[in-house]
Amino acid sequence: MSTRVSTTGLLGCIALLAFGTPAGLAGQADEGNAGNGGFYLGLAFPLGQMSATMEKSVDNTAPNTLVPEPRRGQVFEDEVSGDCLSYGVGAVVGYRLPFSGGAYFLDAAADVAKHGGDVEAQFAGVGVSPERKQLGESWPDRWTLGKETSYGMTLRLGGSPGGLRARGISLHVLAGVRFAGAQFTNYSDGCFTTDPCDPSQFVSGQEDRDMDFTVWKSGIGLEKTLSERVAFRIEASYSIYAREEWVTEFDDVVVTVRSSMKASEAGLTAGLLLRP
Protein backbone atom coordinates (compact mmCIF):
# COMPACT_ATOMS: atom_id res chain seq x y z
CA MET A 1 0.00 0.00 0.00
CA SER A 2 2.83 2.40 0.81
CA THR A 3 4.37 1.97 -2.67
CA ARG A 4 1.05 2.74 -4.33
CA VAL A 5 0.65 5.99 -2.44
CA SER A 6 4.21 7.20 -3.11
CA THR A 7 4.05 6.37 -6.85
CA THR A 8 0.71 8.12 -7.32
CA GLY A 9 1.98 11.12 -5.38
CA LEU A 10 5.08 11.34 -7.55
CA LEU A 11 2.99 11.40 -10.72
CA GLY A 12 0.81 14.13 -9.24
CA CYS A 13 3.84 16.28 -8.34
CA ILE A 14 5.30 15.91 -11.83
CA ALA A 15 1.97 16.83 -13.42
CA LEU A 16 1.68 19.90 -11.19
CA LEU A 17 5.19 20.95 -12.19
CA ALA A 18 4.38 20.53 -15.87
CA PHE A 19 1.06 22.31 -16.07
CA GLY A 20 1.84 24.86 -13.41
CA THR A 21 4.82 26.29 -15.31
CA PRO A 22 5.20 30.03 -14.72
CA ALA A 23 4.52 32.38 -17.59
CA GLY A 24 8.19 33.37 -17.83
CA LEU A 25 9.25 29.80 -18.31
CA ALA A 26 6.58 29.29 -20.94
CA GLY A 27 8.34 31.93 -22.97
CA GLN A 28 11.44 29.73 -23.06
CA ALA A 29 9.27 26.81 -24.12
CA ASP A 30 8.61 28.45 -27.46
CA GLU A 31 12.32 28.34 -28.28
CA GLY A 32 12.89 24.82 -26.91
CA ASN A 33 9.59 23.24 -27.96
CA ALA A 34 9.09 19.51 -28.53
CA GLY A 35 9.93 19.83 -32.22
CA ASN A 36 13.63 20.36 -31.52
CA GLY A 37 15.67 17.39 -32.65
CA GLY A 38 18.61 15.40 -31.41
CA PHE A 39 19.39 12.95 -28.65
CA TYR A 40 17.73 13.01 -25.24
CA LEU A 41 17.79 11.10 -21.96
CA GLY A 42 14.92 10.57 -19.58
CA LEU A 43 13.23 8.94 -16.63
CA ALA A 44 9.87 7.16 -16.89
CA PHE A 45 7.39 6.24 -14.15
CA PRO A 46 4.79 3.72 -15.43
CA LEU A 47 1.60 3.04 -13.49
CA GLY A 48 -1.17 0.76 -14.72
CA GLN A 49 -3.68 -2.03 -14.32
CA MET A 50 -2.33 -5.41 -15.41
CA SER A 51 -4.69 -8.34 -16.09
CA ALA A 52 -3.71 -11.97 -16.67
CA THR A 53 -5.69 -15.09 -17.60
CA MET A 54 -4.44 -18.64 -17.13
CA GLU A 55 -5.97 -21.70 -18.80
CA LYS A 56 -5.30 -25.26 -17.66
CA SER A 57 -6.20 -28.61 -19.22
CA VAL A 58 -5.65 -31.91 -17.37
CA ASP A 59 -5.60 -34.77 -19.89
CA ASN A 60 -6.25 -38.34 -18.69
CA THR A 61 -6.91 -39.85 -22.12
CA ALA A 62 -3.63 -41.74 -22.60
CA PRO A 63 -4.36 -45.51 -22.98
CA ASN A 64 -1.85 -46.37 -20.24
CA THR A 65 -2.86 -43.69 -17.73
CA LEU A 66 -3.03 -44.81 -14.10
CA VAL A 67 -5.91 -42.47 -13.29
CA PRO A 68 -8.84 -44.66 -12.14
CA GLU A 69 -12.49 -44.44 -13.12
CA PRO A 70 -14.55 -42.28 -13.30
CA ARG A 71 -11.77 -39.78 -14.13
CA ARG A 72 -9.95 -42.08 -16.53
CA GLY A 73 -10.29 -40.99 -20.18
CA GLN A 74 -11.50 -37.49 -19.31
CA VAL A 75 -10.09 -34.02 -19.90
CA PHE A 76 -10.73 -31.39 -17.22
CA GLU A 77 -10.39 -27.76 -18.29
CA ASP A 78 -10.31 -24.66 -16.09
CA GLU A 79 -9.69 -20.93 -16.53
CA VAL A 80 -9.27 -17.99 -14.15
CA SER A 81 -8.26 -14.33 -14.37
CA GLY A 82 -6.76 -11.80 -11.99
CA ASP A 83 -5.47 -8.24 -12.02
CA CYS A 84 -3.23 -5.92 -10.02
CA LEU A 85 -1.82 -2.42 -9.81
CA SER A 86 1.54 -2.38 -11.61
CA TYR A 87 4.20 0.28 -11.12
CA GLY A 88 7.83 0.90 -11.94
CA VAL A 89 10.68 3.18 -12.87
CA GLY A 90 12.75 3.24 -16.06
CA ALA A 91 15.53 4.96 -17.99
CA VAL A 92 15.08 6.22 -21.57
CA VAL A 93 17.42 7.22 -24.37
CA GLY A 94 16.04 8.49 -27.65
CA TYR A 95 16.54 10.53 -30.80
CA ARG A 96 14.09 13.00 -32.33
CA LEU A 97 13.99 13.99 -36.00
CA PRO A 98 11.93 17.14 -36.71
CA PHE A 99 10.40 17.96 -40.09
CA SER A 100 8.05 20.55 -41.63
CA GLY A 101 10.02 23.34 -40.04
CA GLY A 102 10.01 21.72 -36.64
CA ALA A 103 6.21 21.58 -36.41
CA TYR A 104 6.24 17.75 -36.53
CA PHE A 105 8.66 15.06 -35.46
CA LEU A 106 9.53 11.37 -35.63
CA ASP A 107 10.97 9.98 -32.43
CA ALA A 108 12.69 6.63 -31.71
CA ALA A 109 13.59 5.61 -28.15
CA ALA A 110 14.88 2.62 -26.22
CA ASP A 111 14.19 2.07 -22.54
CA VAL A 112 14.64 -0.39 -19.70
CA ALA A 113 12.42 -0.55 -16.63
CA LYS A 114 12.05 -2.28 -13.27
CA HIS A 115 8.50 -3.24 -12.25
CA GLY A 116 6.47 -4.24 -9.21
CA GLY A 117 3.00 -5.64 -8.56
CA ASP A 118 1.76 -9.27 -8.64
CA VAL A 119 -1.38 -10.65 -10.27
CA GLU A 120 -2.98 -13.27 -8.01
CA ALA A 121 -5.78 -15.74 -8.79
CA GLN A 122 -7.10 -19.17 -7.85
CA PHE A 123 -8.79 -21.80 -9.99
CA ALA A 124 -12.21 -23.03 -8.93
CA GLY A 125 -11.13 -26.59 -9.71
CA VAL A 126 -12.86 -29.06 -12.04
CA GLY A 127 -13.55 -32.73 -11.30
CA VAL A 128 -15.95 -35.26 -9.87
CA SER A 129 -14.86 -35.25 -6.21
CA PRO A 130 -16.15 -32.68 -3.66
CA GLU A 131 -12.71 -31.07 -3.23
CA ARG A 132 -11.67 -31.52 -6.89
CA LYS A 133 -8.25 -32.59 -5.63
CA GLN A 134 -8.05 -36.26 -6.60
CA LEU A 135 -5.55 -37.63 -9.11
CA GLY A 136 -6.42 -36.55 -12.65
CA GLU A 137 -8.67 -33.64 -11.69
CA SER A 138 -7.98 -29.96 -12.28
CA TRP A 139 -7.08 -28.88 -8.76
CA PRO A 140 -8.02 -25.43 -7.38
CA ASP A 141 -4.44 -24.18 -7.63
CA ARG A 142 -3.50 -20.65 -6.58
CA TRP A 143 -0.96 -18.74 -8.67
CA THR A 144 0.84 -15.40 -8.89
CA LEU A 145 2.42 -13.58 -11.84
CA GLY A 146 4.76 -10.65 -11.28
CA LYS A 147 6.41 -8.58 -14.01
CA GLU A 148 10.01 -7.87 -12.94
CA THR A 149 11.91 -6.18 -15.78
CA SER A 150 11.23 -5.03 -19.33
CA TYR A 151 13.01 -3.34 -22.20
CA GLY A 152 11.99 -2.27 -25.66
CA MET A 153 11.78 0.20 -28.52
CA THR A 154 9.08 2.82 -29.11
CA LEU A 155 8.34 4.98 -32.16
CA ARG A 156 6.46 8.26 -31.78
CA LEU A 157 4.96 10.48 -34.46
CA GLY A 158 3.69 13.87 -33.37
CA GLY A 159 3.78 17.60 -33.58
CA SER A 160 2.43 20.93 -32.41
CA PRO A 161 -0.44 21.95 -34.70
CA GLY A 162 -2.19 25.29 -34.36
CA GLY A 163 -1.20 27.37 -31.37
CA LEU A 164 0.28 24.48 -29.37
CA ARG A 165 3.84 25.25 -30.45
CA ALA A 166 3.75 28.70 -28.87
CA ARG A 167 2.78 27.02 -25.59
CA GLY A 168 5.57 24.45 -25.78
CA ILE A 169 3.07 21.58 -26.13
CA SER A 170 3.11 18.70 -28.60
CA LEU A 171 0.85 15.68 -29.14
CA HIS A 172 1.88 12.27 -30.46
CA VAL A 173 0.84 8.70 -31.17
CA LEU A 174 3.12 5.81 -30.26
CA ALA A 175 3.72 2.16 -31.07
CA GLY A 176 6.37 -0.20 -29.77
CA VAL A 177 7.51 -3.67 -28.91
CA ARG A 178 8.79 -4.76 -25.49
CA PHE A 179 10.24 -7.85 -23.92
CA ALA A 180 9.09 -8.43 -20.35
CA GLY A 181 10.46 -10.92 -17.85
CA ALA A 182 8.02 -12.21 -15.24
CA GLN A 183 8.03 -14.68 -12.34
CA PHE A 184 5.20 -17.23 -12.24
CA THR A 185 4.52 -19.30 -9.12
CA ASN A 186 1.86 -22.01 -8.82
CA TYR A 187 0.75 -23.40 -5.44
CA SER A 188 -0.97 -26.79 -5.54
CA ASP A 189 -2.55 -29.14 -3.00
CA GLY A 190 -3.97 -32.54 -3.91
CA CYS A 191 -3.71 -36.31 -4.23
CA PHE A 192 -0.84 -37.92 -6.15
CA THR A 193 -1.85 -41.56 -5.59
CA THR A 194 -4.12 -43.83 -7.62
CA ASP A 195 -6.14 -44.62 -4.50
CA PRO A 196 -8.51 -41.86 -3.32
CA CYS A 197 -7.09 -39.52 -0.66
CA ASP A 198 -8.86 -37.88 2.23
CA PRO A 199 -7.96 -34.20 2.94
CA SER A 200 -5.33 -35.18 5.51
CA GLN A 201 -3.41 -37.05 2.76
CA PHE A 202 -3.25 -34.18 0.27
CA VAL A 203 0.29 -33.11 -0.64
CA SER A 204 1.21 -29.45 -1.18
CA GLY A 205 3.59 -28.37 -3.94
CA GLN A 206 5.04 -25.26 -5.56
CA GLU A 207 6.18 -24.63 -9.13
CA ASP A 208 8.30 -21.58 -10.07
CA ARG A 209 8.68 -20.61 -13.70
CA ASP A 210 10.44 -17.72 -15.45
CA MET A 211 8.35 -16.28 -18.27
CA ASP A 212 9.47 -14.06 -21.14
CA PHE A 213 6.65 -12.17 -22.86
CA THR A 214 6.69 -10.27 -26.12
CA VAL A 215 4.56 -7.17 -25.58
CA TRP A 216 2.93 -4.97 -28.24
CA LYS A 217 2.21 -1.43 -27.05
CA SER A 218 0.25 1.47 -28.55
CA GLY A 219 -1.05 4.76 -27.22
CA ILE A 220 -1.17 8.54 -27.29
CA GLY A 221 0.83 11.16 -25.45
CA LEU A 222 1.50 14.79 -24.68
CA GLU A 223 4.71 16.70 -24.02
CA LYS A 224 5.14 20.03 -22.28
CA THR A 225 8.44 21.93 -22.50
CA LEU A 226 9.53 23.20 -19.10
CA SER A 227 12.75 24.90 -20.20
CA GLU A 228 15.14 24.88 -23.12
CA ARG A 229 16.53 21.48 -22.05
CA VAL A 230 13.80 19.87 -19.94
CA ALA A 231 10.40 18.53 -20.98
CA PHE A 232 7.59 16.64 -19.27
CA ARG A 233 5.92 13.70 -21.03
CA ILE A 234 2.73 11.85 -20.15
CA GLU A 235 1.31 8.91 -22.13
CA ALA A 236 -1.73 6.66 -22.00
CA SER A 237 -1.16 3.23 -23.51
CA TYR A 238 -2.54 -0.27 -23.91
CA SER A 239 -0.27 -3.34 -24.09
CA ILE A 240 -1.03 -6.88 -25.25
CA TYR A 241 1.21 -9.72 -24.04
CA ALA A 242 1.78 -12.64 -26.41
CA ARG A 243 0.45 -15.93 -25.02
CA GLU A 244 2.89 -18.20 -23.16
CA GLU A 245 2.23 -21.95 -23.30
CA TRP A 246 3.83 -24.93 -21.56
CA VAL A 247 3.21 -28.63 -20.95
CA THR A 248 3.87 -30.59 -17.75
CA GLU A 249 4.09 -34.37 -18.04
CA PHE A 250 3.46 -36.56 -14.98
CA ASP A 251 5.08 -39.69 -16.39
CA ASP A 252 4.67 -41.77 -13.23
CA VAL A 253 0.86 -41.65 -13.53
CA VAL A 254 0.70 -40.78 -17.30
CA VAL A 255 -1.19 -37.47 -16.97
CA THR A 256 -0.55 -34.44 -19.18
CA VAL A 257 -1.26 -30.89 -17.99
CA ARG A 258 -1.31 -28.16 -20.64
CA SER A 259 -1.19 -24.56 -19.42
CA SER A 260 -1.19 -21.11 -21.01
CA MET A 261 -0.97 -17.52 -19.80
CA LYS A 262 -2.03 -14.33 -21.55
CA ALA A 263 -2.01 -10.78 -20.22
CA SER A 264 -2.80 -7.17 -21.04
CA GLU A 265 -2.17 -3.82 -19.39
CA ALA A 266 -3.75 -0.37 -19.51
CA GLY A 267 -1.36 2.23 -18.19
CA LEU A 268 -0.28 5.80 -17.69
CA THR A 269 3.40 6.75 -17.87
CA ALA A 270 4.86 10.07 -16.73
CA GLY A 271 8.43 11.10 -17.42
CA LEU A 272 11.03 13.83 -17.58
CA LEU A 273 13.24 14.32 -20.65
CA LEU A 274 16.64 16.03 -20.70
CA ARG A 275 18.27 17.28 -23.89
CA PRO A 276 22.09 17.61 -23.52
Coordinates of C-alpha atoms in Angstrom, one line a residue, residues 7-234:
T7 CA 4.0 6.4 -6.9
T8 CA 0.7 8.1 -7.3
G9 CA 2.0 11.1 -5.4
L10 CA 5.1 11.3 -7.5
L11 CA 3.0 11.4 -10.7
G12 CA 0.8 14.1 -9.2
C13 CA 3.8 16.3 -8.3
I14 CA 5.3 15.9 -11.8
A15 CA 2.0 16.8 -13.4
L16 CA 1.7 19.9 -11.2
L17 CA 5.2 21.0 -12.2
A18 CA 4.4 20.5 -15.9
F19 CA 1.1 22.3 -16.1
G20 CA 1.8 24.9 -13.4
T21 CA 4.8 26.3 -15.3
P22 CA 5.2 30.0 -14.7
A23 CA 4.5 32.4 -17.6
G24 CA 8.2 33.4 -17.8
L25 CA 9.3 29.8 -18.3
A26 CA 6.6 29.3 -20.9
G27 CA 8.3 31.9 -23.0
Q28 CA 11.4 29.7 -23.1
A29 CA 9.3 26.8 -24.1
D30 CA 8.6 28.4 -27.5
E31 CA 12.3 28.3 -28.3
G32 CA 12.9 24.8 -26.9
N33 CA 9.6 23.2 -28.0
A34 CA 9.1 19.5 -28.5
G35 CA 9.9 19.8 -32.2
N36 CA 13.6 20.4 -31.5
G37 CA 15.7 17.4 -32.7
G38 CA 18.6 15.4 -31.4
F39 CA 19.4 13.0 -28.6
Y40 CA 17.7 13.0 -25.2
L41 CA 17.8 11.1 -22.0
G42 CA 14.9 10.6 -19.6
L43 CA 13.2 8.9 -16.6
A44 CA 9.9 7.2 -16.9
F45 CA 7.4 6.2 -14.2
P46 CA 4.8 3.7 -15.4
L47 CA 1.6 3.0 -13.5
G48 CA -1.2 0.8 -14.7
Q49 CA -3.7 -2.0 -14.3
M50 CA -2.3 -5.4 -15.4
S51 CA -4.7 -8.3 -16.1
A52 CA -3.7 -12.0 -16.7
T53 CA -5.7 -15.1 -17.6
M54 CA -4.4 -18.6 -17.1
E55 CA -6.0 -21.7 -18.8
K56 CA -5.3 -25.3 -17.7
S57 CA -6.2 -28.6 -19.2
V58 CA -5.6 -31.9 -17.4
D59 CA -5.6 -34.8 -19.9
N60 CA -6.3 -38.3 -18.7
T61 CA -6.9 -39.9 -22.1
A62 CA -3.6 -41.7 -22.6
P63 CA -4.4 -45.5 -23.0
N64 CA -1.9 -46.4 -20.2
T65 CA -2.9 -43.7 -17.7
L66 CA -3.0 -44.8 -14.1
V67 CA -5.9 -42.5 -13.3
P68 CA -8.8 -44.7 -12.1
E69 CA -12.5 -44.4 -13.1
P70 CA -14.6 -42.3 -13.3
R71 CA -11.8 -39.8 -14.1
R72 CA -9.9 -42.1 -16.5
G73 CA -10.3 -41.0 -20.2
Q74 CA -11.5 -37.5 -19.3
V75 CA -10.1 -34.0 -19.9
F76 CA -10.7 -31.4 -17.2
E77 CA -10.4 -27.8 -18.3
D78 CA -10.3 -24.7 -16.1
E79 CA -9.7 -20.9 -16.5
V80 CA -9.3 -18.0 -14.2
S81 CA -8.3 -14.3 -14.4
G82 CA -6.8 -11.8 -12.0
D83 CA -5.5 -8.2 -12.0
C84 CA -3.2 -5.9 -10.0
L85 CA -1.8 -2.4 -9.8
S86 CA 1.5 -2.4 -11.6
Y87 CA 4.2 0.3 -11.1
G88 CA 7.8 0.9 -11.9
V89 CA 10.7 3.2 -12.9
G90 CA 12.7 3.2 -16.1
A91 CA 15.5 5.0 -18.0
V92 CA 15.1 6.2 -21.6
V93 CA 17.4 7.2 -24.4
G94 CA 16.0 8.5 -27.7
Y95 CA 16.5 10.5 -30.8
R96 CA 14.1 13.0 -32.3
L97 CA 14.0 14.0 -36.0
P98 CA 11.9 17.1 -36.7
F99 CA 10.4 18.0 -40.1
S100 CA 8.0 20.6 -41.6
G101 CA 10.0 23.3 -40.0
G102 CA 10.0 21.7 -36.6
A103 CA 6.2 21.6 -36.4
Y104 CA 6.2 17.8 -36.5
F105 CA 8.7 15.1 -35.5
L106 CA 9.5 11.4 -35.6
D107 CA 11.0 10.0 -32.4
A108 CA 12.7 6.6 -31.7
A109 CA 13.6 5.6 -28.2
A110 CA 14.9 2.6 -26.2
D111 CA 14.2 2.1 -22.5
V112 CA 14.6 -0.4 -19.7
A113 CA 12.4 -0.5 -16.6
K114 CA 12.1 -2.3 -13.3
H115 CA 8.5 -3.2 -12.2
G116 CA 6.5 -4.2 -9.2
G117 CA 3.0 -5.6 -8.6
D118 CA 1.8 -9.3 -8.6
V119 CA -1.4 -10.6 -10.3
E120 CA -3.0 -13.3 -8.0
A121 CA -5.8 -15.7 -8.8
Q122 CA -7.1 -19.2 -7.9
F123 CA -8.8 -21.8 -10.0
A124 CA -12.2 -23.0 -8.9
G125 CA -11.1 -26.6 -9.7
V126 CA -12.9 -29.1 -12.0
G127 CA -13.5 -32.7 -11.3
V128 CA -16.0 -35.3 -9.9
S129 CA -14.9 -35.2 -6.2
P130 CA -16.1 -32.7 -3.7
E131 CA -12.7 -31.1 -3.2
R132 CA -11.7 -31.5 -6.9
K133 CA -8.3 -32.6 -5.6
Q134 CA -8.1 -36.3 -6.6
L135 CA -5.6 -37.6 -9.1
G136 CA -6.4 -36.5 -12.7
E137 CA -8.7 -33.6 -11.7
S138 CA -8.0 -30.0 -12.3
W139 CA -7.1 -28.9 -8.8
P140 CA -8.0 -25.4 -7.4
D141 CA -4.4 -24.2 -7.6
R142 CA -3.5 -20.7 -6.6
W143 CA -1.0 -18.7 -8.7
T144 CA 0.8 -15.4 -8.9
L145 CA 2.4 -13.6 -11.8
G146 CA 4.8 -10.6 -11.3
K147 CA 6.4 -8.6 -14.0
E148 CA 10.0 -7.9 -12.9
T149 CA 11.9 -6.2 -15.8
S150 CA 11.2 -5.0 -19.3
Y151 CA 13.0 -3.3 -22.2
G152 CA 12.0 -2.3 -25.7
M153 CA 11.8 0.2 -28.5
T154 CA 9.1 2.8 -29.1
L155 CA 8.3 5.0 -32.2
R156 CA 6.5 8.3 -31.8
L157 CA 5.0 10.5 -34.5
G158 CA 3.7 13.9 -33.4
G159 CA 3.8 17.6 -33.6
S160 CA 2.4 20.9 -32.4
P161 CA -0.4 22.0 -34.7
G162 CA -2.2 25.3 -34.4
G163 CA -1.2 27.4 -31.4
L164 CA 0.3 24.5 -29.4
R165 CA 3.8 25.2 -30.5
A166 CA 3.7 28.7 -28.9
R167 CA 2.8 27.0 -25.6
G168 CA 5.6 24.4 -25.8
I169 CA 3.1 21.6 -26.1
S170 CA 3.1 18.7 -28.6
L171 CA 0.9 15.7 -29.1
H172 CA 1.9 12.3 -30.5
V173 CA 0.8 8.7 -31.2
L174 CA 3.1 5.8 -30.3
A175 CA 3.7 2.2 -31.1
G176 CA 6.4 -0.2 -29.8
V177 CA 7.5 -3.7 -28.9
R178 CA 8.8 -4.8 -25.5
F179 CA 10.2 -7.9 -23.9
A180 CA 9.1 -8.4 -20.4
G181 CA 10.5 -10.9 -17.9
A182 CA 8.0 -12.2 -15.2
Q183 CA 8.0 -14.7 -12.3
F184 CA 5.2 -17.2 -12.2
T185 CA 4.5 -19.3 -9.1
N186 CA 1.9 -22.0 -8.8
Y187 CA 0.8 -23.4 -5.4
S188 CA -1.0 -26.8 -5.5
D189 CA -2.5 -29.1 -3.0
G190 CA -4.0 -32.5 -3.9
C191 CA -3.7 -36.3 -4.2
F192 CA -0.8 -37.9 -6.1
T193 CA -1.8 -41.6 -5.6
T194 CA -4.1 -43.8 -7.6
D195 CA -6.1 -44.6 -4.5
P196 CA -8.5 -41.9 -3.3
C197 CA -7.1 -39.5 -0.7
D198 CA -8.9 -37.9 2.2
P199 CA -8.0 -34.2 2.9
S200 CA -5.3 -35.2 5.5
Q201 CA -3.4 -37.0 2.8
F202 CA -3.2 -34.2 0.3
V203 CA 0.3 -33.1 -0.6
S204 CA 1.2 -29.4 -1.2
G205 CA 3.6 -28.4 -3.9
Q206 CA 5.0 -25.3 -5.6
E207 CA 6.2 -24.6 -9.1
D208 CA 8.3 -21.6 -10.1
R209 CA 8.7 -20.6 -13.7
D210 CA 10.4 -17.7 -15.4
M211 CA 8.4 -16.3 -18.3
D212 CA 9.5 -14.1 -21.1
F213 CA 6.7 -12.2 -22.9
T214 CA 6.7 -10.3 -26.1
V215 CA 4.6 -7.2 -25.6
W216 CA 2.9 -5.0 -28.2
K217 CA 2.2 -1.4 -27.1
S218 CA 0.2 1.5 -28.6
G219 CA -1.1 4.8 -27.2
I220 CA -1.2 8.5 -27.3
G221 CA 0.8 11.2 -25.5
L222 CA 1.5 14.8 -24.7
E223 CA 4.7 16.7 -24.0
K224 CA 5.1 20.0 -22.3
T225 CA 8.4 21.9 -22.5
L226 CA 9.5 23.2 -19.1
S227 CA 12.8 24.9 -20.2
E228 CA 15.1 24.9 -23.1
R229 CA 16.5 21.5 -22.1
V230 CA 13.8 19.9 -19.9
A231 CA 10.4 18.5 -21.0
F232 CA 7.6 16.6 -19.3
R233 CA 5.9 13.7 -21.0
I234 CA 2.7 11.8 -20.2

